[in-house]
Amino acid sequence: MAHLIEEYAKNLGCKISKPHLADHFYPIPFDKYITFHTNDEKVQAKHFDYWPTVFALIGDYLSSEGIKVVQIGGSKDPIFNQCDLDTRGATFKQMSYIISKSIFHFGIDSLPMHMASHHDKKMVCLFSNLFPSNASPIWNKKNKYKLLSPDFSKIKPS
């Protein structure tokens, strides 16, 4: 299967081009921060139980560099106390603004990943229910992101 954007363009009869995002200001009290997004468990395959371990691994480095973590996403997403600011529930336009001012994004394959791609941000994202080749970021350079997924050679995403 082709990339999802190619399938949409083919089926809708339109050309692929970079979208315009109308960002809306959202007050962030930090100059240097990264954004983090996890899911609200609507898609169980995207649920990742080990975020606390990830935060434990990167916490000292972020602290030593003066980098804060801003959680983005829906109001029903689980909250992570390891984050310095909770912006869950911000509008899509506000979320885009928050991402645009960040230095990095990490989380799951989701809308915020594509917003980060639009804003040409470095990122690390987890894939679980789609092949990365079918839903990878398309707006930024490939050297700006790392996509992690299970070994799909024996079991396929569903």
Short mmCIF file of N, CA and C in Angstrom, two decimals:
data_model
loop_
_atom_site.label_atom_id
_atom_site.label_comp_id
_atom_site.label_asym_id
_atom_site.label_seq_id
_atom_site.Cartn_x
_atom_site.Cartn_y
_atom_site.Cartn_z
N MET A 1 0.83 -1.18 0.00
CA MET A 1 0.00 0.00 0.00
C MET A 1 0.87 1.25 0.00
N ALA A 2 0.41 2.26 -0.67
CA ALA A 2 1.13 3.53 -0.73
C ALA A 2 0.95 4.28 0.59
N HIS A 3 1.62 5.40 0.69
CA HIS A 3 1.45 6.28 1.85
C HIS A 3 -0.01 6.73 1.90
N LEU A 4 -0.55 6.89 3.09
CA LEU A 4 -1.96 7.28 3.24
C LEU A 4 -2.29 8.57 2.51
N ILE A 5 -1.37 9.53 2.51
CA ILE A 5 -1.65 10.80 1.85
C ILE A 5 -1.80 10.61 0.34
N GLU A 6 -1.04 9.66 -0.22
CA GLU A 6 -1.18 9.37 -1.65
C GLU A 6 -2.52 8.72 -1.94
N GLU A 7 -2.98 7.85 -1.04
CA GLU A 7 -4.29 7.22 -1.22
C GLU A 7 -5.41 8.26 -1.12
N TYR A 8 -5.31 9.15 -0.15
CA TYR A 8 -6.32 10.20 -0.02
C TYR A 8 -6.34 11.08 -1.27
N ALA A 9 -5.16 11.50 -1.72
CA ALA A 9 -5.09 12.37 -2.91
C ALA A 9 -5.69 11.68 -4.12
N LYS A 10 -5.37 10.41 -4.30
CA LYS A 10 -5.89 9.66 -5.45
C LYS A 10 -7.41 9.55 -5.38
N ASN A 11 -7.93 9.21 -4.23
CA ASN A 11 -9.37 9.01 -4.08
C ASN A 11 -10.16 10.32 -4.09
N LEU A 12 -9.55 11.39 -3.66
CA LEU A 12 -10.25 12.68 -3.63
C LEU A 12 -9.99 13.51 -4.88
N GLY A 13 -9.06 13.05 -5.71
CA GLY A 13 -8.76 13.77 -6.94
C GLY A 13 -8.08 15.10 -6.71
N CYS A 14 -7.19 15.16 -5.72
CA CYS A 14 -6.48 16.41 -5.46
C CYS A 14 -4.98 16.17 -5.42
N LYS A 15 -4.23 17.26 -5.50
CA LYS A 15 -2.77 17.18 -5.49
C LYS A 15 -2.26 17.30 -4.06
N ILE A 16 -1.13 16.66 -3.82
CA ILE A 16 -0.50 16.74 -2.50
C ILE A 16 0.32 18.02 -2.44
N SER A 17 0.06 18.80 -1.43
CA SER A 17 0.87 20.00 -1.19
C SER A 17 0.92 20.23 0.31
N LYS A 18 1.84 21.07 0.73
CA LYS A 18 1.98 21.33 2.16
C LYS A 18 0.77 22.13 2.64
N PRO A 19 0.13 21.69 3.72
CA PRO A 19 -1.05 22.40 4.20
C PRO A 19 -0.69 23.71 4.89
N HIS A 20 -1.66 24.56 5.02
CA HIS A 20 -1.51 25.79 5.79
C HIS A 20 -2.12 25.53 7.16
N LEU A 21 -1.35 25.73 8.20
CA LEU A 21 -1.87 25.59 9.55
C LEU A 21 -2.01 26.98 10.16
N ALA A 22 -3.20 27.31 10.62
CA ALA A 22 -3.45 28.61 11.25
C ALA A 22 -3.24 28.44 12.75
N ASP A 23 -2.02 28.67 13.19
CA ASP A 23 -1.69 28.51 14.61
C ASP A 23 -2.35 29.61 15.45
N HIS A 24 -2.76 29.23 16.65
CA HIS A 24 -3.29 30.19 17.62
C HIS A 24 -2.39 30.18 18.84
N PHE A 25 -2.08 31.36 19.33
CA PHE A 25 -1.20 31.52 20.48
C PHE A 25 -1.69 30.71 21.68
N TYR A 26 -0.73 30.12 22.38
CA TYR A 26 -1.00 29.43 23.64
C TYR A 26 0.18 29.77 24.55
N PRO A 27 -0.08 30.30 25.74
CA PRO A 27 1.04 30.73 26.60
C PRO A 27 1.83 29.54 27.17
N ILE A 28 3.09 29.50 26.84
CA ILE A 28 4.00 28.48 27.38
C ILE A 28 5.07 29.23 28.17
N PRO A 29 5.23 28.93 29.46
CA PRO A 29 6.18 29.70 30.29
C PRO A 29 7.64 29.28 30.14
N PHE A 30 7.96 28.47 29.14
CA PHE A 30 9.33 27.99 28.96
C PHE A 30 9.85 28.43 27.59
N ASP A 31 11.14 28.69 27.54
CA ASP A 31 11.77 29.01 26.25
C ASP A 31 12.24 27.75 25.54
N LYS A 32 12.63 26.76 26.32
CA LYS A 32 13.23 25.55 25.77
C LYS A 32 12.42 24.35 26.25
N TYR A 33 11.68 23.74 25.31
CA TYR A 33 10.84 22.61 25.69
C TYR A 33 10.64 21.65 24.52
N ILE A 34 10.25 20.42 24.89
CA ILE A 34 9.88 19.41 23.91
C ILE A 34 8.41 19.06 24.14
N THR A 35 7.76 18.57 23.10
CA THR A 35 6.36 18.16 23.24
C THR A 35 6.28 16.64 23.27
N PHE A 36 5.28 16.17 24.00
CA PHE A 36 5.04 14.74 24.19
C PHE A 36 3.56 14.46 23.98
N HIS A 37 3.27 13.39 23.22
CA HIS A 37 1.88 13.00 23.01
C HIS A 37 1.72 11.49 23.11
N THR A 38 0.73 11.08 23.88
CA THR A 38 0.35 9.68 23.96
C THR A 38 -1.13 9.60 23.61
N ASN A 39 -1.71 8.42 23.65
CA ASN A 39 -3.10 8.29 23.20
C ASN A 39 -4.10 8.23 24.34
N ASP A 40 -5.37 8.35 23.96
CA ASP A 40 -6.44 8.27 24.94
C ASP A 40 -7.00 6.85 25.04
N GLU A 41 -6.28 5.91 24.50
CA GLU A 41 -6.60 4.48 24.54
C GLU A 41 -7.81 4.11 23.68
N LYS A 42 -8.28 5.00 22.81
CA LYS A 42 -9.32 4.62 21.85
C LYS A 42 -8.78 3.55 20.92
N VAL A 43 -7.52 3.70 20.58
CA VAL A 43 -6.85 2.71 19.73
C VAL A 43 -5.88 1.95 20.64
N GLN A 44 -6.30 0.81 21.12
CA GLN A 44 -5.52 0.05 22.10
C GLN A 44 -4.13 -0.29 21.59
N ALA A 45 -3.99 -0.51 20.29
CA ALA A 45 -2.68 -0.85 19.74
C ALA A 45 -1.66 0.26 19.92
N LYS A 46 -2.12 1.48 20.11
CA LYS A 46 -1.20 2.61 20.29
C LYS A 46 -0.85 2.85 21.76
N HIS A 47 -1.43 2.05 22.64
CA HIS A 47 -1.13 2.21 24.06
C HIS A 47 0.26 1.66 24.35
N PHE A 48 1.06 2.45 25.05
CA PHE A 48 2.44 2.08 25.38
C PHE A 48 2.61 2.21 26.89
N ASP A 49 2.88 1.10 27.56
CA ASP A 49 2.95 1.08 29.03
C ASP A 49 4.26 1.61 29.61
N TYR A 50 5.25 1.88 28.77
CA TYR A 50 6.59 2.15 29.28
C TYR A 50 7.02 3.61 29.22
N TRP A 51 6.07 4.54 29.07
CA TRP A 51 6.45 5.95 29.06
C TRP A 51 7.18 6.36 30.34
N PRO A 52 6.76 5.89 31.53
CA PRO A 52 7.51 6.26 32.73
C PRO A 52 8.99 5.85 32.65
N THR A 53 9.27 4.71 32.02
CA THR A 53 10.67 4.29 31.84
C THR A 53 11.40 5.24 30.90
N VAL A 54 10.73 5.66 29.84
CA VAL A 54 11.32 6.62 28.90
C VAL A 54 11.67 7.91 29.64
N PHE A 55 10.72 8.41 30.43
CA PHE A 55 10.98 9.64 31.19
C PHE A 55 12.14 9.45 32.17
N ALA A 56 12.23 8.27 32.79
CA ALA A 56 13.34 8.00 33.71
C ALA A 56 14.68 8.02 32.97
N LEU A 57 14.69 7.53 31.74
CA LEU A 57 15.92 7.49 30.95
C LEU A 57 16.36 8.87 30.47
N ILE A 58 15.43 9.74 30.15
CA ILE A 58 15.80 11.04 29.58
C ILE A 58 15.73 12.19 30.58
N GLY A 59 15.15 11.95 31.75
CA GLY A 59 14.92 13.01 32.72
C GLY A 59 16.15 13.78 33.15
N ASP A 60 17.21 13.08 33.50
CA ASP A 60 18.43 13.77 33.97
C ASP A 60 19.03 14.63 32.87
N TYR A 61 19.04 14.10 31.64
CA TYR A 61 19.59 14.88 30.52
C TYR A 61 18.77 16.15 30.29
N LEU A 62 17.45 16.00 30.25
CA LEU A 62 16.60 17.17 30.02
C LEU A 62 16.80 18.20 31.11
N SER A 63 16.86 17.74 32.33
CA SER A 63 17.06 18.64 33.46
C SER A 63 18.39 19.39 33.36
N SER A 64 19.44 18.66 33.05
CA SER A 64 20.77 19.28 32.95
C SER A 64 20.85 20.30 31.81
N GLU A 65 20.03 20.13 30.79
CA GLU A 65 20.02 21.05 29.65
C GLU A 65 18.96 22.14 29.77
N GLY A 66 18.19 22.11 30.86
CA GLY A 66 17.15 23.12 31.06
C GLY A 66 15.98 22.97 30.10
N ILE A 67 15.72 21.73 29.68
CA ILE A 67 14.64 21.46 28.74
C ILE A 67 13.42 20.95 29.50
N LYS A 68 12.29 21.56 29.25
CA LYS A 68 11.03 21.17 29.88
C LYS A 68 10.24 20.27 28.95
N VAL A 69 9.27 19.53 29.50
CA VAL A 69 8.41 18.65 28.71
C VAL A 69 6.97 19.17 28.81
N VAL A 70 6.38 19.40 27.63
CA VAL A 70 4.99 19.87 27.55
C VAL A 70 4.15 18.75 26.96
N GLN A 71 3.15 18.31 27.73
CA GLN A 71 2.25 17.27 27.23
C GLN A 71 1.15 17.91 26.42
N ILE A 72 0.93 17.35 25.21
CA ILE A 72 -0.13 17.83 24.32
C ILE A 72 -1.09 16.67 24.08
N GLY A 73 -2.24 16.97 23.51
CA GLY A 73 -3.19 15.92 23.18
C GLY A 73 -4.59 16.23 23.63
N GLY A 74 -5.42 15.21 23.60
CA GLY A 74 -6.82 15.36 23.97
C GLY A 74 -7.02 15.40 25.47
N SER A 75 -8.14 15.96 25.88
CA SER A 75 -8.41 16.10 27.31
C SER A 75 -8.57 14.77 28.03
N LYS A 76 -8.86 13.69 27.28
CA LYS A 76 -9.03 12.38 27.90
C LYS A 76 -7.75 11.53 27.86
N ASP A 77 -6.69 12.06 27.26
CA ASP A 77 -5.42 11.34 27.26
C ASP A 77 -4.93 11.20 28.70
N PRO A 78 -4.25 10.10 29.01
CA PRO A 78 -3.72 9.96 30.37
C PRO A 78 -2.68 11.04 30.65
N ILE A 79 -2.69 11.57 31.86
CA ILE A 79 -1.74 12.61 32.22
C ILE A 79 -0.45 11.97 32.74
N PHE A 80 0.66 12.59 32.44
CA PHE A 80 1.96 12.12 32.90
C PHE A 80 2.57 13.17 33.81
N ASN A 81 2.74 12.81 35.07
CA ASN A 81 3.28 13.74 36.06
C ASN A 81 4.73 14.11 35.78
N GLN A 82 5.39 13.36 34.93
CA GLN A 82 6.78 13.67 34.58
C GLN A 82 6.87 14.90 33.67
N CYS A 83 5.73 15.32 33.11
CA CYS A 83 5.71 16.50 32.23
C CYS A 83 5.66 17.76 33.08
N ASP A 84 6.27 18.82 32.57
CA ASP A 84 6.32 20.08 33.30
C ASP A 84 5.08 20.95 33.07
N LEU A 85 4.36 20.69 31.99
CA LEU A 85 3.16 21.45 31.69
C LEU A 85 2.17 20.56 30.96
N ASP A 86 0.91 20.64 31.38
CA ASP A 86 -0.17 19.86 30.78
C ASP A 86 -1.02 20.79 29.92
N THR A 87 -1.00 20.57 28.59
CA THR A 87 -1.84 21.37 27.69
C THR A 87 -2.89 20.50 27.01
N ARG A 88 -3.15 19.32 27.58
CA ARG A 88 -4.18 18.44 27.00
C ARG A 88 -5.49 19.21 26.92
N GLY A 89 -6.16 19.07 25.80
CA GLY A 89 -7.41 19.76 25.61
C GLY A 89 -7.29 21.08 24.85
N ALA A 90 -6.07 21.50 24.57
CA ALA A 90 -5.90 22.70 23.73
C ALA A 90 -6.49 22.41 22.35
N THR A 91 -6.91 23.44 21.65
CA THR A 91 -7.46 23.25 20.31
C THR A 91 -6.36 22.78 19.37
N PHE A 92 -6.75 22.27 18.20
CA PHE A 92 -5.74 21.85 17.22
C PHE A 92 -4.85 23.03 16.82
N LYS A 93 -5.42 24.21 16.68
CA LYS A 93 -4.64 25.38 16.30
C LYS A 93 -3.66 25.77 17.40
N GLN A 94 -4.09 25.68 18.66
CA GLN A 94 -3.18 25.95 19.77
C GLN A 94 -2.10 24.88 19.85
N MET A 95 -2.48 23.62 19.64
CA MET A 95 -1.50 22.53 19.66
C MET A 95 -0.43 22.75 18.59
N SER A 96 -0.85 23.18 17.42
CA SER A 96 0.09 23.45 16.35
C SER A 96 1.06 24.56 16.76
N TYR A 97 0.55 25.59 17.41
CA TYR A 97 1.41 26.68 17.90
C TYR A 97 2.41 26.15 18.92
N ILE A 98 1.93 25.35 19.88
CA ILE A 98 2.81 24.79 20.92
C ILE A 98 3.93 23.98 20.27
N ILE A 99 3.58 23.14 19.31
CA ILE A 99 4.58 22.32 18.62
C ILE A 99 5.55 23.20 17.84
N SER A 100 5.04 24.24 17.21
CA SER A 100 5.89 25.11 16.38
C SER A 100 6.99 25.79 17.17
N LYS A 101 6.77 26.01 18.45
CA LYS A 101 7.76 26.69 19.31
C LYS A 101 8.67 25.70 20.05
N SER A 102 8.40 24.41 19.91
CA SER A 102 9.19 23.39 20.62
C SER A 102 10.49 23.11 19.88
N ILE A 103 11.39 22.41 20.56
CA ILE A 103 12.66 22.03 19.92
C ILE A 103 12.66 20.58 19.47
N PHE A 104 11.63 19.81 19.88
CA PHE A 104 11.60 18.37 19.58
C PHE A 104 10.22 17.85 19.93
N HIS A 105 9.82 16.77 19.28
CA HIS A 105 8.54 16.12 19.59
C HIS A 105 8.77 14.62 19.72
N PHE A 106 8.08 14.01 20.70
CA PHE A 106 8.09 12.55 20.77
C PHE A 106 6.73 12.05 21.22
N GLY A 107 6.42 10.82 20.79
CA GLY A 107 5.14 10.22 21.13
C GLY A 107 4.75 9.15 20.15
N ILE A 108 3.45 9.05 19.93
CA ILE A 108 2.92 8.02 19.06
C ILE A 108 2.61 8.58 17.68
N ASP A 109 2.36 7.67 16.74
CA ASP A 109 1.89 8.04 15.41
C ASP A 109 0.51 8.68 15.57
N SER A 110 0.42 9.98 15.30
CA SER A 110 -0.83 10.70 15.54
C SER A 110 -0.79 12.06 14.85
N LEU A 111 -1.87 12.80 14.96
CA LEU A 111 -1.93 14.13 14.38
C LEU A 111 -0.78 15.02 14.85
N PRO A 112 -0.45 15.08 16.14
CA PRO A 112 0.68 15.92 16.54
C PRO A 112 2.00 15.56 15.84
N MET A 113 2.20 14.28 15.52
CA MET A 113 3.41 13.90 14.77
C MET A 113 3.41 14.61 13.41
N HIS A 114 2.26 14.64 12.75
CA HIS A 114 2.18 15.27 11.44
C HIS A 114 2.28 16.79 11.54
N MET A 115 1.78 17.37 12.63
CA MET A 115 1.96 18.80 12.86
C MET A 115 3.45 19.11 13.06
N ALA A 116 4.13 18.27 13.83
CA ALA A 116 5.57 18.46 14.04
C ALA A 116 6.32 18.36 12.72
N SER A 117 5.90 17.45 11.88
CA SER A 117 6.50 17.31 10.55
C SER A 117 6.29 18.59 9.74
N HIS A 118 5.08 19.12 9.78
CA HIS A 118 4.78 20.37 9.08
C HIS A 118 5.69 21.50 9.53
N HIS A 119 5.96 21.53 10.83
CA HIS A 119 6.82 22.58 11.40
C HIS A 119 8.31 22.22 11.34
N ASP A 120 8.63 21.13 10.65
CA ASP A 120 10.02 20.70 10.43
C ASP A 120 10.77 20.45 11.74
N LYS A 121 10.10 19.80 12.68
CA LYS A 121 10.71 19.50 13.98
C LYS A 121 11.37 18.14 13.97
N LYS A 122 12.42 18.02 14.75
CA LYS A 122 13.01 16.70 14.98
C LYS A 122 12.04 15.94 15.86
N MET A 123 11.98 14.60 15.66
CA MET A 123 11.03 13.81 16.45
C MET A 123 11.39 12.34 16.49
N VAL A 124 10.85 11.68 17.49
CA VAL A 124 10.88 10.22 17.61
C VAL A 124 9.45 9.80 17.89
N CYS A 125 8.94 8.86 17.06
CA CYS A 125 7.55 8.42 17.21
C CYS A 125 7.44 6.91 17.12
N LEU A 126 6.51 6.38 17.90
CA LEU A 126 6.24 4.95 17.93
C LEU A 126 5.09 4.60 17.01
N PHE A 127 5.28 3.54 16.23
CA PHE A 127 4.23 3.02 15.36
C PHE A 127 3.86 1.63 15.85
N SER A 128 2.56 1.31 15.77
CA SER A 128 2.13 0.00 16.25
C SER A 128 1.06 -0.61 15.37
N ASN A 129 0.11 0.17 14.90
CA ASN A 129 -0.97 -0.41 14.13
C ASN A 129 -0.93 -0.03 12.65
N LEU A 130 0.13 0.60 12.22
CA LEU A 130 0.36 0.94 10.81
C LEU A 130 1.84 0.74 10.50
N PHE A 131 2.11 0.41 9.26
CA PHE A 131 3.51 0.39 8.83
C PHE A 131 4.01 1.83 8.79
N PRO A 132 5.18 2.12 9.30
CA PRO A 132 5.71 3.49 9.20
C PRO A 132 5.76 4.00 7.76
N SER A 133 6.02 3.12 6.81
CA SER A 133 6.09 3.56 5.41
C SER A 133 4.74 4.06 4.89
N ASN A 134 3.64 3.68 5.53
CA ASN A 134 2.31 4.09 5.09
C ASN A 134 1.80 5.35 5.77
N ALA A 135 2.42 5.74 6.86
CA ALA A 135 1.90 6.90 7.61
C ALA A 135 3.02 7.77 8.17
N SER A 136 4.21 7.69 7.58
CA SER A 136 5.35 8.46 8.09
C SER A 136 5.14 9.95 7.88
N PRO A 137 5.90 10.76 8.61
CA PRO A 137 5.84 12.21 8.39
C PRO A 137 6.30 12.51 6.96
N ILE A 138 5.66 13.46 6.32
CA ILE A 138 6.06 13.74 4.93
C ILE A 138 6.53 15.18 4.70
N TRP A 139 6.38 16.06 5.67
CA TRP A 139 6.69 17.46 5.41
C TRP A 139 8.12 17.82 5.77
N ASN A 140 8.76 17.10 6.67
CA ASN A 140 10.14 17.46 7.02
C ASN A 140 11.12 16.47 6.42
N LYS A 141 12.39 16.77 6.58
CA LYS A 141 13.43 15.91 6.02
C LYS A 141 13.52 14.60 6.79
N LYS A 142 13.85 13.53 6.09
CA LYS A 142 13.92 12.21 6.72
C LYS A 142 14.98 12.12 7.81
N ASN A 143 16.01 12.96 7.73
CA ASN A 143 17.04 12.91 8.77
C ASN A 143 16.59 13.61 10.05
N LYS A 144 15.37 14.13 10.08
CA LYS A 144 14.87 14.81 11.27
C LYS A 144 13.94 13.96 12.11
N TYR A 145 13.70 12.71 11.70
CA TYR A 145 12.84 11.88 12.52
C TYR A 145 13.32 10.43 12.57
N LYS A 146 12.94 9.79 13.66
CA LYS A 146 13.20 8.38 13.87
C LYS A 146 11.86 7.74 14.21
N LEU A 147 11.49 6.73 13.42
CA LEU A 147 10.23 6.03 13.65
C LEU A 147 10.52 4.64 14.17
N LEU A 148 9.94 4.29 15.28
CA LEU A 148 10.16 2.99 15.91
C LEU A 148 8.90 2.15 15.78
N SER A 149 9.09 0.89 15.42
CA SER A 149 7.95 -0.01 15.28
C SER A 149 8.38 -1.43 15.59
N PRO A 150 7.42 -2.31 15.85
CA PRO A 150 7.76 -3.72 16.07
C PRO A 150 8.28 -4.35 14.77
N ASP A 151 8.82 -5.52 14.90
CA ASP A 151 9.24 -6.28 13.72
C ASP A 151 7.97 -6.85 13.08
N PHE A 152 7.61 -6.28 11.94
CA PHE A 152 6.39 -6.70 11.25
C PHE A 152 6.63 -7.83 10.25
N SER A 153 7.78 -8.48 10.30
CA SER A 153 8.06 -9.55 9.33
C SER A 153 7.21 -10.81 9.60
N LYS A 154 6.84 -11.03 10.86
CA LYS A 154 6.06 -12.23 11.19
C LYS A 154 4.62 -11.91 11.58
N ILE A 155 4.40 -10.73 12.09
CA ILE A 155 3.05 -10.33 12.47
C ILE A 155 2.79 -8.97 11.85
N LYS A 156 1.62 -8.80 11.30
CA LYS A 156 1.28 -7.57 10.61
C LYS A 156 0.49 -6.63 11.52
N PRO A 157 0.58 -5.33 11.29
CA PRO A 157 -0.20 -4.40 12.12
C PRO A 157 -1.68 -4.57 11.86
N SER A 158 -2.48 -4.30 12.86
CA SER A 158 -3.93 -4.39 12.70
C SER A 158 -4.62 -3.33 13.54
#
